[in-house]
PDB file of C-alpha atoms in Angstrom:
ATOM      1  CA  UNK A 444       0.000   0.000   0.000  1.00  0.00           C
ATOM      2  CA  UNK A 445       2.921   2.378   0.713  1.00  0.00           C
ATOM      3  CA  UNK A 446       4.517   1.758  -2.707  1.00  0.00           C
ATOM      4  CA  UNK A 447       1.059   2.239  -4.374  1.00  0.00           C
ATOM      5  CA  UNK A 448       0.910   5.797  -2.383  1.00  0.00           C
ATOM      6  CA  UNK A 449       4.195   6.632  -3.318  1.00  0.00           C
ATOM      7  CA  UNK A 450       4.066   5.931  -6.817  1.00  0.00           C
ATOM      8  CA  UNK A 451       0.554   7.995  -6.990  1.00  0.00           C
ATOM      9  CA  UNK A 452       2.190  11.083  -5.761  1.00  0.00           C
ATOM     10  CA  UNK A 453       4.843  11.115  -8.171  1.00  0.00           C
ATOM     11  CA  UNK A 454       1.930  10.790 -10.928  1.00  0.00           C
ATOM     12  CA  UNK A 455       0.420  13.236  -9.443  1.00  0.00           C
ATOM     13  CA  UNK A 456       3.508  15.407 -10.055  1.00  0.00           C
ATOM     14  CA  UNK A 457       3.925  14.596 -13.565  1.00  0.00           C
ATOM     15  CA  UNK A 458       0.147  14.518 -14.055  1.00  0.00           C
ATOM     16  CA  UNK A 459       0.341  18.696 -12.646  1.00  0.00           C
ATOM     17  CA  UNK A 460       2.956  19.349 -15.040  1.00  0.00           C
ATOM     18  CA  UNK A 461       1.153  18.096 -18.107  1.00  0.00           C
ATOM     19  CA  UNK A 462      -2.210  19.158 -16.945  1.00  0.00           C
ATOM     20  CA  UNK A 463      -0.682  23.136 -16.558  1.00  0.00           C
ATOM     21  CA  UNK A 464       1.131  22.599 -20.153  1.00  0.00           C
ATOM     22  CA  UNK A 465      -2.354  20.912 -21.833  1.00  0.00           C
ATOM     23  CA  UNK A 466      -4.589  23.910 -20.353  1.00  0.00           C
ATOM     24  CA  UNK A 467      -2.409  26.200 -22.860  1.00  0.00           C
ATOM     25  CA  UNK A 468      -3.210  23.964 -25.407  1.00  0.00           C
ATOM     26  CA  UNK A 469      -6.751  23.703 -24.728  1.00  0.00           C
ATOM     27  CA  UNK A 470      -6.955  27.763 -24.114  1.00  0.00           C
ATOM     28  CA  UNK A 471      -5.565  28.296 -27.807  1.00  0.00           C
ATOM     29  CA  UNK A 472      -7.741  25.685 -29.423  1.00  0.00           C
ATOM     30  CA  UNK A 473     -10.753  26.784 -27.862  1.00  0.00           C
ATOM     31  CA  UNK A 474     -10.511  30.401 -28.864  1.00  0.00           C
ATOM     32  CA  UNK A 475      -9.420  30.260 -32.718  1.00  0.00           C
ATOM     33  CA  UNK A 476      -9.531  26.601 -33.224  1.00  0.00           C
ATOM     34  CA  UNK A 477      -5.257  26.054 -33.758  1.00  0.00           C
ATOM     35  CA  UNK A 478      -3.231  23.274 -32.094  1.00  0.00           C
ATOM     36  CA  UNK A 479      -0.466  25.811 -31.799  1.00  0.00           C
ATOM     37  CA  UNK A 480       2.254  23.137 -31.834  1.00  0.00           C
ATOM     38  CA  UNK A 481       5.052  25.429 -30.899  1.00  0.00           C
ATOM     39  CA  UNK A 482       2.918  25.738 -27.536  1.00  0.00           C
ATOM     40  CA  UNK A 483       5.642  23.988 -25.054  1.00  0.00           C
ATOM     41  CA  UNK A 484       8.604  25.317 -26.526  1.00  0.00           C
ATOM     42  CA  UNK A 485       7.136  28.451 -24.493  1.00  0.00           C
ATOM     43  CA  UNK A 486       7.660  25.945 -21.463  1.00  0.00           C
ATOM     44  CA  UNK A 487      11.667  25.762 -22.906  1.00  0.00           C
ATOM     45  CA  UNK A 488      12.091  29.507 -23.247  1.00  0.00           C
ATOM     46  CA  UNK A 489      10.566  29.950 -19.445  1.00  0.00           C
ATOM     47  CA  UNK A 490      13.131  27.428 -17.865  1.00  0.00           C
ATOM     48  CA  UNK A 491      16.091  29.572 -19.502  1.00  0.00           C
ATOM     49  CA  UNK A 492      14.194  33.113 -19.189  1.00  0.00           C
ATOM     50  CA  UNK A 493      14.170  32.210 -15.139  1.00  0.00           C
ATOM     51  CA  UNK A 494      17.625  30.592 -15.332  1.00  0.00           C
ATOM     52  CA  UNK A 495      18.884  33.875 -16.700  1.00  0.00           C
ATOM     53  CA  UNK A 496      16.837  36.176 -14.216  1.00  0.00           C
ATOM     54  CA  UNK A 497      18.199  33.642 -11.250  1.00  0.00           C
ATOM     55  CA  UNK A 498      21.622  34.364 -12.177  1.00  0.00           C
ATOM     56  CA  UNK A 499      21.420  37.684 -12.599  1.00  0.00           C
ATOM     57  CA  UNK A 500      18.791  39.160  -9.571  1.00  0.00           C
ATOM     58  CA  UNK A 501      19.814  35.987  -6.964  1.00  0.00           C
ATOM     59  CA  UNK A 502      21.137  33.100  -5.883  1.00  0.00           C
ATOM     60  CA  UNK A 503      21.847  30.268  -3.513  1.00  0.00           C
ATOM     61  CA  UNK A 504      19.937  30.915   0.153  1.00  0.00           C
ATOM     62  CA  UNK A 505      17.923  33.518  -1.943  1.00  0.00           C
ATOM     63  CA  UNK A 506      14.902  34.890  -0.062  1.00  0.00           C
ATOM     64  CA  UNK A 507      11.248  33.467  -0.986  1.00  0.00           C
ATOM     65  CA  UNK A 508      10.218  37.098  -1.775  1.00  0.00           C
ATOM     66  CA  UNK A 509      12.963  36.850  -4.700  1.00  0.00           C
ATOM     67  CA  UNK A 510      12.617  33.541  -6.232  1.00  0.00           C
ATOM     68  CA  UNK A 511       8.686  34.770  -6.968  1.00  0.00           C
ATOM     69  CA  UNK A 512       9.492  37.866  -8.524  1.00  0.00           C
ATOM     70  CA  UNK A 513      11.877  35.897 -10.703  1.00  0.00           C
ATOM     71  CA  UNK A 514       8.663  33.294 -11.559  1.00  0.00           C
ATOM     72  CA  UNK A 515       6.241  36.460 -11.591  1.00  0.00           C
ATOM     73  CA  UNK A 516       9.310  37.975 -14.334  1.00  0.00           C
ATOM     74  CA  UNK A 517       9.438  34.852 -16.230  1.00  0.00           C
ATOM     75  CA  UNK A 518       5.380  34.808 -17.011  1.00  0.00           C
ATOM     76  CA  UNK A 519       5.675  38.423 -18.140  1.00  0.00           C
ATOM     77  CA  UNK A 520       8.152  38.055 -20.801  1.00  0.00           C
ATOM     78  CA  UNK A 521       7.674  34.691 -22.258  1.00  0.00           C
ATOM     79  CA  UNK A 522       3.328  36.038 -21.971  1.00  0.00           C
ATOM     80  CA  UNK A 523       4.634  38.742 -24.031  1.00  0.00           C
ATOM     81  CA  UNK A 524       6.698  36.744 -26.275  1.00  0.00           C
ATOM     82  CA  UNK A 525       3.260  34.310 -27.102  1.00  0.00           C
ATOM     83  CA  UNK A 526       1.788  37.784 -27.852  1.00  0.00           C
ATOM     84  CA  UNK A 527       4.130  38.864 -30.595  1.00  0.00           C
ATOM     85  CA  UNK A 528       4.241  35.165 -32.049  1.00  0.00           C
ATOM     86  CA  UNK A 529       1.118  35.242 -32.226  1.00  0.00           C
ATOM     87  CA  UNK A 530       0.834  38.552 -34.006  1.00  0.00           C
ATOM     88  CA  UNK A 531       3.534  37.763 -36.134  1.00  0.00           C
ATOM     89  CA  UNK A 532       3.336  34.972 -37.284  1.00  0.00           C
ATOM     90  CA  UNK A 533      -0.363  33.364 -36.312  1.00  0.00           C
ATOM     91  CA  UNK A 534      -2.766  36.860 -36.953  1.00  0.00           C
ATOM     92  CA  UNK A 535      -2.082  37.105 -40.923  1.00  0.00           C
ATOM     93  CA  UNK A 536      -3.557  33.752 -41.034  1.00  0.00           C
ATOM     94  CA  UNK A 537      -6.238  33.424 -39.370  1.00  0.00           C
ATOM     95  CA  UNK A 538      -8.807  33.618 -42.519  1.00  0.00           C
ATOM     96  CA  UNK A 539      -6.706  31.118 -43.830  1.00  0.00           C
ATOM     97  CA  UNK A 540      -7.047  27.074 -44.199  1.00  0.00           C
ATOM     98  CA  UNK A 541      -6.360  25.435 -40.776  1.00  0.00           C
ATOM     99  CA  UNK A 542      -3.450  23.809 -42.479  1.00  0.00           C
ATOM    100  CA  UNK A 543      -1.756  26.994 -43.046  1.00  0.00           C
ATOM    101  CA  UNK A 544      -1.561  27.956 -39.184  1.00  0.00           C
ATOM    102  CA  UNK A 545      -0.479  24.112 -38.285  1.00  0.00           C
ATOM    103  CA  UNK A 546       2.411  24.823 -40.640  1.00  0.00           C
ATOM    104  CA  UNK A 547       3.606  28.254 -39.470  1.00  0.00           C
ATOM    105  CA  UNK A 548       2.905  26.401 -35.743  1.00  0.00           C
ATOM    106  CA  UNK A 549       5.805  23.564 -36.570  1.00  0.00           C
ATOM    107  CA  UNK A 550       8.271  27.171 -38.161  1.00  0.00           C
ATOM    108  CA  UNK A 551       7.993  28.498 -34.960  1.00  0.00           C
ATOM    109  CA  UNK A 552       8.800  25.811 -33.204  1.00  0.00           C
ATOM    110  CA  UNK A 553      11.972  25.273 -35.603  1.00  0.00           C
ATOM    111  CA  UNK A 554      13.099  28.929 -35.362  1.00  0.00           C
ATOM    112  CA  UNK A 555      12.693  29.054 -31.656  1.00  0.00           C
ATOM    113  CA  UNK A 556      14.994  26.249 -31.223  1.00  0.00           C
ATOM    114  CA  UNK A 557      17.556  26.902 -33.749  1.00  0.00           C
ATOM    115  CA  UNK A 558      17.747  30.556 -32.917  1.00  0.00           C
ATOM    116  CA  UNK A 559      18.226  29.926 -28.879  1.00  0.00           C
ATOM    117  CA  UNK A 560      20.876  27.431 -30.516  1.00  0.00           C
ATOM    118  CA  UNK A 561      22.916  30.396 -32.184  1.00  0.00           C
ATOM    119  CA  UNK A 562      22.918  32.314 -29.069  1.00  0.00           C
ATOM    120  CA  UNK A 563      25.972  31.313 -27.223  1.00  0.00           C
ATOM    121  CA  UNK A 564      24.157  31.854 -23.601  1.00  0.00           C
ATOM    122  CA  UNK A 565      22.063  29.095 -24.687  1.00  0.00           C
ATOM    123  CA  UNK A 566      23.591  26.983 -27.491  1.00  0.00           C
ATOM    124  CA  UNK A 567      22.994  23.282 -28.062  1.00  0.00           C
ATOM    125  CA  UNK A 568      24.178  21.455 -24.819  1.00  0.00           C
ATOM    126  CA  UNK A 569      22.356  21.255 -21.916  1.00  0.00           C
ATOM    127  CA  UNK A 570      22.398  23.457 -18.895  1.00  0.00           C
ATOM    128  CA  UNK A 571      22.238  22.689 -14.868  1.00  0.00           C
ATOM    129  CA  UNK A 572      18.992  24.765 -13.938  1.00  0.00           C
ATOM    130  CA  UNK A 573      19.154  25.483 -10.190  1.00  0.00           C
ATOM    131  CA  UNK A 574      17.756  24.912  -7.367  1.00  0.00           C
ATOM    132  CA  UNK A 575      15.629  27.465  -6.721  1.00  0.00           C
ATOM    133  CA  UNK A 576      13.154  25.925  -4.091  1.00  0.00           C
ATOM    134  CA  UNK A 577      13.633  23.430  -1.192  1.00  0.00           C
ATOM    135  CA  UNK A 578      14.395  19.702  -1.708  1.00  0.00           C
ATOM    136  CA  UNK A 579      13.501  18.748   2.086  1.00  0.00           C
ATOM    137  CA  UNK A 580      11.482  15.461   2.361  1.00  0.00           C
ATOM    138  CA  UNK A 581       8.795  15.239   4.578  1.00  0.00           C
ATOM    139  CA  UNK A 582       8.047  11.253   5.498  1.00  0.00           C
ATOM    140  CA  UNK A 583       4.543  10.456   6.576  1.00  0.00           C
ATOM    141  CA  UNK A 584       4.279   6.403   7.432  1.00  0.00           C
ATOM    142  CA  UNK A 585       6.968   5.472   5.021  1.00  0.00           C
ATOM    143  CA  UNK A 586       5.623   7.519   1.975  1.00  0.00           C
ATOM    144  CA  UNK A 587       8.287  10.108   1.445  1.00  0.00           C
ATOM    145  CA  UNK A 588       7.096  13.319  -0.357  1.00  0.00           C
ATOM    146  CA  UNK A 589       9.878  15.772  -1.483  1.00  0.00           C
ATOM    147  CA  UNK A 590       9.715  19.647  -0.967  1.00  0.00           C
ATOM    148  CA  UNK A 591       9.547  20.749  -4.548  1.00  0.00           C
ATOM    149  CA  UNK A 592       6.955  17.795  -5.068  1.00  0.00           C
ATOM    150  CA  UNK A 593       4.560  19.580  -3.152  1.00  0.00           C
ATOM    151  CA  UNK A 594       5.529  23.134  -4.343  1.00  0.00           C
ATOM    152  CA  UNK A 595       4.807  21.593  -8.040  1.00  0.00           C
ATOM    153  CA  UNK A 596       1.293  19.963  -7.313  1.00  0.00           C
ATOM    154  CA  UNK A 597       0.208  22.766  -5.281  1.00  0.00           C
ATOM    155  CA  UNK A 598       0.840  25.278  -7.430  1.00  0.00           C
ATOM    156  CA  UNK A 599      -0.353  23.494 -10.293  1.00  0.00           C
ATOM    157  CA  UNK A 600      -3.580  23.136  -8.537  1.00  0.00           C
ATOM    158  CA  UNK A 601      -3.885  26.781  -7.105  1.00  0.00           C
ATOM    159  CA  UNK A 602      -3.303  27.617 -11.273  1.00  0.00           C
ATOM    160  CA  UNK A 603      -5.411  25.160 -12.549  1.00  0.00           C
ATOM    161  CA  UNK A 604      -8.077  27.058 -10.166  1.00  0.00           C
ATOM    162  CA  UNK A 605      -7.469  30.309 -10.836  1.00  0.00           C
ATOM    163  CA  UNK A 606      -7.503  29.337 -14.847  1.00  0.00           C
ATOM    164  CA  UNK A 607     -11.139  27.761 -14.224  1.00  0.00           C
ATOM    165  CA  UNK A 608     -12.229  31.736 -11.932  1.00  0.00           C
ATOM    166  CA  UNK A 609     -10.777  33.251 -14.650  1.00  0.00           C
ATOM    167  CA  UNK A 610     -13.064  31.600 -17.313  1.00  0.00           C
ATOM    168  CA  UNK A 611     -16.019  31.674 -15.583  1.00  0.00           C
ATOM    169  CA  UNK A 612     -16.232  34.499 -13.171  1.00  0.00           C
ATOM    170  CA  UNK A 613     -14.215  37.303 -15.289  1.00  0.00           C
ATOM    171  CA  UNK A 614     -15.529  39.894 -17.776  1.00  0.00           C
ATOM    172  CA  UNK A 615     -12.397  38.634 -19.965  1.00  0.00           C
ATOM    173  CA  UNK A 616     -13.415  34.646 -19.547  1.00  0.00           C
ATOM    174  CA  UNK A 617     -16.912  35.354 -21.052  1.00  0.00           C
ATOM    175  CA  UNK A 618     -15.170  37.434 -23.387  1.00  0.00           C
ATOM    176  CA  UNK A 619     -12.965  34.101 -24.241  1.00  0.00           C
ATOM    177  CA  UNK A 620     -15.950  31.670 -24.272  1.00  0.00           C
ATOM    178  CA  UNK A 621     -18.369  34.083 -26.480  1.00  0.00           C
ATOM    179  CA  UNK A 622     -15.097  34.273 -28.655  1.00  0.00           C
ATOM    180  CA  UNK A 623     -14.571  30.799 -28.516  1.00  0.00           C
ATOM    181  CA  UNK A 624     -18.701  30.201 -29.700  1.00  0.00           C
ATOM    182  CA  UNK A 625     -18.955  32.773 -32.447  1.00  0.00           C
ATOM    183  CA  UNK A 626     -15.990  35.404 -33.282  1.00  0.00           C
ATOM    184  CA  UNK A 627     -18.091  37.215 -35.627  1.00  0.00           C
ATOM    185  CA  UNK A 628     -20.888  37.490 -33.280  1.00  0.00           C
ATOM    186  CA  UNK A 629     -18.826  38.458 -30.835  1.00  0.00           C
ATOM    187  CA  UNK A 630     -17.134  41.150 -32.383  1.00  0.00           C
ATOM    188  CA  UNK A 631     -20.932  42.364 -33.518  1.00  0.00           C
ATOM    189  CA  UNK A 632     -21.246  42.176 -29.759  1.00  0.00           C
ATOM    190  CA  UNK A 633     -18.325  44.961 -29.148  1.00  0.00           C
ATOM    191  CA  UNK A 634     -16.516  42.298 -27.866  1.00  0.00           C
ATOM    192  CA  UNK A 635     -12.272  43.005 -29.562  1.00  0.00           C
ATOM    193  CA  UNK A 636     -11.954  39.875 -30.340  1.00  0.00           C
ATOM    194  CA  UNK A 637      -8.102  40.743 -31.625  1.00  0.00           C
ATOM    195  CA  UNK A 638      -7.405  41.704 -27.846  1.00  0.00           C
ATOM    196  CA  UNK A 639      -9.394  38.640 -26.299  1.00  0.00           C
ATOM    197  CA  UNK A 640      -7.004  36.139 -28.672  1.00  0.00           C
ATOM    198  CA  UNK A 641      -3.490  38.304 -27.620  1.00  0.00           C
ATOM    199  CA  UNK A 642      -4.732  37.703 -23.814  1.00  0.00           C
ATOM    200  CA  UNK A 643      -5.380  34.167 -24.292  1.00  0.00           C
ATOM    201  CA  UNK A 644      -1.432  33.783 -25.883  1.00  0.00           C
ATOM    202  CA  UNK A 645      -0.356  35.997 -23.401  1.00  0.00           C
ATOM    203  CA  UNK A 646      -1.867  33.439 -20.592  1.00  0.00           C
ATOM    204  CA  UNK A 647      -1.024  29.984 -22.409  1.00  0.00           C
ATOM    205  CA  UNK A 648       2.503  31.509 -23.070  1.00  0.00           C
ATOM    206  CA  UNK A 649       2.639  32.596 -18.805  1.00  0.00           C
ATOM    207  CA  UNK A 650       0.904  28.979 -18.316  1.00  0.00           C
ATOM    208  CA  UNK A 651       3.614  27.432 -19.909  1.00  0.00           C
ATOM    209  CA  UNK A 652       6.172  29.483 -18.844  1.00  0.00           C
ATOM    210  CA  UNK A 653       6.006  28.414 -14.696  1.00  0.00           C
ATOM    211  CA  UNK A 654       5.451  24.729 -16.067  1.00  0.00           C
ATOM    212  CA  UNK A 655       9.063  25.426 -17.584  1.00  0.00           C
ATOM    213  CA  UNK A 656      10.445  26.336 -14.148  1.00  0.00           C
ATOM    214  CA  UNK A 657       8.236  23.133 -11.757  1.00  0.00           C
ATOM    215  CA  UNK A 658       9.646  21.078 -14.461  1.00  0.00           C
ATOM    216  CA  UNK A 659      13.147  22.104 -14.379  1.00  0.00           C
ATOM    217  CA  UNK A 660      13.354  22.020 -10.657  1.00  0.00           C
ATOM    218  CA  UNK A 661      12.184  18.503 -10.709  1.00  0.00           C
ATOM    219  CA  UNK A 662      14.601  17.698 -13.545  1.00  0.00           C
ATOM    220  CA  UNK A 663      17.502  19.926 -13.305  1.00  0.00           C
ATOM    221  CA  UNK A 664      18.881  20.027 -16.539  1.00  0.00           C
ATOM    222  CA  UNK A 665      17.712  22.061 -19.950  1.00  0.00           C
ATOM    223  CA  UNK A 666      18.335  22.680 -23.260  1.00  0.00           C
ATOM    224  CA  UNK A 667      16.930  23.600 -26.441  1.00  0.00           C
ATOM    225  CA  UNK A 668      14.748  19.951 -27.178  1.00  0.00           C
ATOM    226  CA  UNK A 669      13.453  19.465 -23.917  1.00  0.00           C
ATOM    227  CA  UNK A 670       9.822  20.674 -24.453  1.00  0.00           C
ATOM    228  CA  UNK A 671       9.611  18.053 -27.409  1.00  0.00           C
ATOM    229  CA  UNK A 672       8.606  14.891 -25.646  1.00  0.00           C
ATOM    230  CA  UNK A 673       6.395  16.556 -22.682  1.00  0.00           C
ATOM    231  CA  UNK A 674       5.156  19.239 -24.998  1.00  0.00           C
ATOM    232  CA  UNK A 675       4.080  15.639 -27.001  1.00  0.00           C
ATOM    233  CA  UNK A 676       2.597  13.983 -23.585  1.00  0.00           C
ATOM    234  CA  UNK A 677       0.402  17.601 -22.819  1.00  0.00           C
ATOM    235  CA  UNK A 678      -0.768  17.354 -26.001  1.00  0.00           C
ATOM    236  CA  UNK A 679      -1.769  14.159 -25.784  1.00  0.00           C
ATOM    237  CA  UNK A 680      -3.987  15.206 -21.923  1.00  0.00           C
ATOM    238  CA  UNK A 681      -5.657  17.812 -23.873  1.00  0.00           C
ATOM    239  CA  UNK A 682      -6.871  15.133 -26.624  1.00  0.00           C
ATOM    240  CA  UNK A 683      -7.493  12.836 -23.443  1.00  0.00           C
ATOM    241  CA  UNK A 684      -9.762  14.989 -21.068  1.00  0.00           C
ATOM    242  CA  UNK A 685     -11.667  16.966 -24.476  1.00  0.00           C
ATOM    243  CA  UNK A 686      -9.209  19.397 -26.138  1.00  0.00           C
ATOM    244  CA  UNK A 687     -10.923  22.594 -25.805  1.00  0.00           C
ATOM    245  CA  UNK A 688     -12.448  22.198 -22.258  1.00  0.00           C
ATOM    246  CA  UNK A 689     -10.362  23.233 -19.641  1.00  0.00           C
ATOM    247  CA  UNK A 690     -11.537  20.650 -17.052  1.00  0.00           C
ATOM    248  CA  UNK A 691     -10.536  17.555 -19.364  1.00  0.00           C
ATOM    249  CA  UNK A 692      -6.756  19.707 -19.556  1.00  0.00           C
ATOM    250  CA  UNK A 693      -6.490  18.759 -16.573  1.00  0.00           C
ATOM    251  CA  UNK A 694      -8.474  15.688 -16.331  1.00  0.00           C
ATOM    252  CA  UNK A 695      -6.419  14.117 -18.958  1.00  0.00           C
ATOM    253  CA  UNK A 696      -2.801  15.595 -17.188  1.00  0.00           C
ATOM    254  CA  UNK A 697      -3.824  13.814 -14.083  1.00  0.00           C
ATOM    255  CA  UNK A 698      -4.749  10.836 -15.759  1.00  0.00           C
ATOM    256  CA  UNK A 699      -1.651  10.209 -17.811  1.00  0.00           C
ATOM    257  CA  UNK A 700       0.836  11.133 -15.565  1.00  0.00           C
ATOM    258  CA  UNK A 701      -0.508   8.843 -12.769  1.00  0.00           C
ATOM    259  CA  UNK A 702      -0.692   6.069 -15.844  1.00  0.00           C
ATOM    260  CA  UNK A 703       2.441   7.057 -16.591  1.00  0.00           C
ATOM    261  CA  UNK A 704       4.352   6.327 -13.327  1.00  0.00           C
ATOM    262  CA  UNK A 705       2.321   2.875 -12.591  1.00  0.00           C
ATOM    263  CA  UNK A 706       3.573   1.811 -15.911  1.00  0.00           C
ATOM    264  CA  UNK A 707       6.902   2.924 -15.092  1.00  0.00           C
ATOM    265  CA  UNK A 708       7.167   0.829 -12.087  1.00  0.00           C
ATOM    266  CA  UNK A 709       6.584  -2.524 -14.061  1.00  0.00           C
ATOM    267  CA  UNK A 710       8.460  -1.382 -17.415  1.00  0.00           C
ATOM    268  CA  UNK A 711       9.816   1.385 -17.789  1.00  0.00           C
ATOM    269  CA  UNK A 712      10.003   0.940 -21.759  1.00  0.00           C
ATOM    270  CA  UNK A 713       6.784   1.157 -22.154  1.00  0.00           C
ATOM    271  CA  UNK A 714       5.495   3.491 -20.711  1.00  0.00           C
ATOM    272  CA  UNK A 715       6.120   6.218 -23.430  1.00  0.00           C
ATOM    273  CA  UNK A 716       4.828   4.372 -26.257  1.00  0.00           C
ATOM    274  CA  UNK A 717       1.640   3.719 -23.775  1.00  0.00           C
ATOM    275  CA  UNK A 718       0.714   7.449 -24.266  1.00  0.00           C
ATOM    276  CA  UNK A 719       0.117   7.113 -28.005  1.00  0.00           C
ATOM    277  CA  UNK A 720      -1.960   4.123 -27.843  1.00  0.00           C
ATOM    278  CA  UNK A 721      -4.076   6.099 -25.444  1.00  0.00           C
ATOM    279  CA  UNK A 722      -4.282   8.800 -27.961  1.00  0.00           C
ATOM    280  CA  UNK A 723      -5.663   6.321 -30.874  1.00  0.00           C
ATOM    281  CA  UNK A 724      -7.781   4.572 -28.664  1.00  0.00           C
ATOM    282  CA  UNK A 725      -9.467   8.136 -27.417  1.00  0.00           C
ATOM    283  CA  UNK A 726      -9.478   8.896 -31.105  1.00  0.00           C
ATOM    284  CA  UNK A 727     -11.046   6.241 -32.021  1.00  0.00           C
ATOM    285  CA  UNK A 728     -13.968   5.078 -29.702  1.00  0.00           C
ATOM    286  CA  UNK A 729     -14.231   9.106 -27.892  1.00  0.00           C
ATOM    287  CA  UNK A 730     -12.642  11.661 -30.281  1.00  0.00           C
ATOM    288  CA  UNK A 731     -14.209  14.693 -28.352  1.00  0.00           C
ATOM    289  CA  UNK A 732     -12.532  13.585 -25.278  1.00  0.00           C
ATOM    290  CA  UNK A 733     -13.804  12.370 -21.795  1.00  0.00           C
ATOM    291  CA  UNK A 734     -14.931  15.688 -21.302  1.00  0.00           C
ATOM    292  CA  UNK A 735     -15.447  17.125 -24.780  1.00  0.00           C
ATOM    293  CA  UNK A 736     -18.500  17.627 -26.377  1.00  0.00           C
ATOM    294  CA  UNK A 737     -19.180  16.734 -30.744  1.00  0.00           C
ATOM    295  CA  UNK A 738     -19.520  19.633 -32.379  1.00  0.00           C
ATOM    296  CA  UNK A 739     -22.086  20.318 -35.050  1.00  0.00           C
ATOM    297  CA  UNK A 740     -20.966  21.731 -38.267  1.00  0.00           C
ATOM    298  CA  UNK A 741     -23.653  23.374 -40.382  1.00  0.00           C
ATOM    299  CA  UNK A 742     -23.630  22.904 -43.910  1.00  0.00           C
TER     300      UNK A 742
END
């Protein structure tokens, strides 16, 4: 029983970390309809955005007061980054086949990581990220939970909450889901829909941005590749949980991760490849997701 504990907290930290990444994916889709595939290399430019600030503003023994300014920081600029991507390079095509803003999704994926490549700060090996938060374990009849274990699910959680408020409760989250319904409607309505999309980048880009730095501080090393496989296994929660609804983000996070680590603790080979046949099975017997709802297309 204390093994089968122990292993569900650790999917429950991998499950956070995917669930935060696959509510940016979800966000994007629901408002314009675009798996923006360069989504989690937002979560790569966060880890080296706070590794740079860290360096810089702090250090080891820093005070608590510092390290979230540094976090608070790192949203800002890689938000405002996803903002001028997504005027750049996403805006101009909006009126354009969904094909065409898939394609310019996988360029700026490319140029993100071939550019940080160039830069010598970054280049192509990989970097020690530090240890910004405490590693103390806490041991509670045998199951042994680590400090930044708890710092990750809980502040995954307290996001994941805030992201659901902010959707439901805001003037700018009905703004979202009328968006989301009917863009033309809602502009009609006096609703900008040009700002409501820039806020939505500018929150899946922030989103991704902390999932950078919990994911780094669980595994403390980063380079330019590193959002390719989880940026894969988010995408693959918001498919899960009903891409588009941000309750099945997170659903579907949970739900892998914890699959995940079980997996892991029989054979650890398999346990990637596991992911995919999840994806063609949802595909194929519940494409809308566990949470997702068919859409009806009028013709």
């Amino acid at each position: 029983m204390v093994k089968v504990i122990q292993l569900l907290i650790y999917g429950l930290q991998v499950g956070s970390i995917y669930a935060l990444l696959a509510t940016g994916y979800t966000l994007i889709y629901g408002i314009i309809k675009m798996i923006n595939l360069a989504h989690a290399d937002f979560m790569m430019l966060g880890a080296f955005v706070s590794l740079f600030l860290y360096t810089g503003l702090a250090g080891s023994g820093s005070p608590m007061w510092l390290i979230i300014l540094i976090v608070l920081l790192t949203m800002g600029i890689v938000g405002m980054l996803g903002v001028l991507v997504e005027r750049i390079a996403y805006k101009p095509l909006r009126q354009r086949p969904a094909l065409s803003s898939l394609v310019a999704a996988v360029g700026v994926s490319m140029f993100i990581q071939n550019f940080l490549r160039c830069i010598p700060a970054v280049g192509p090996s990989p970097r020690a990220y530090p240890a910004m938060f405490t590693s103390a374990n806490i041991t509670i009849g045998g199951v042994s939970i680590s400090g930044i274990q708890i710092i990750v699910i809980l502040v995954s959680v307290v996001l994941m909450i805030l992201m659901q408020l902010l959707v439901t409760k805001t003037t700018i989250g009905k703004q979202m889901v009328a968006t989301s319904c009917d863009k033309d409607a809602s502009a009609l309505m006096g609703i900008n829909v040009n700002k409501v999309i820039s806020i939505t980048f500018c929150i899946g880009s922030a989103l991704a941005a902390i999932c950078g730095i919990l994911y780094s501080s669980v595994y403390p090393s980063i380079h330019v590749y590193m959002a390719a496989t989880i940026g894969n296994k988010a995408f693959i929660s918001a498919v899960l949980g009903g891409i588009g609804n941000t309750k099945g983000a997170v659903l579907g996070g949970l739900l892998l991760g914890i699959i995940e680590v079980f997996l892991q603790s029989f054979n650890s080979s398999v346990s990637y490849g596991v992911s995919f046949v999840i994806l063609i099975v949802i595909l194929l017997y519940k494409p809308a997701g566990l949470l997702g709802t068919v859409e009806m297309e009028k013709v």
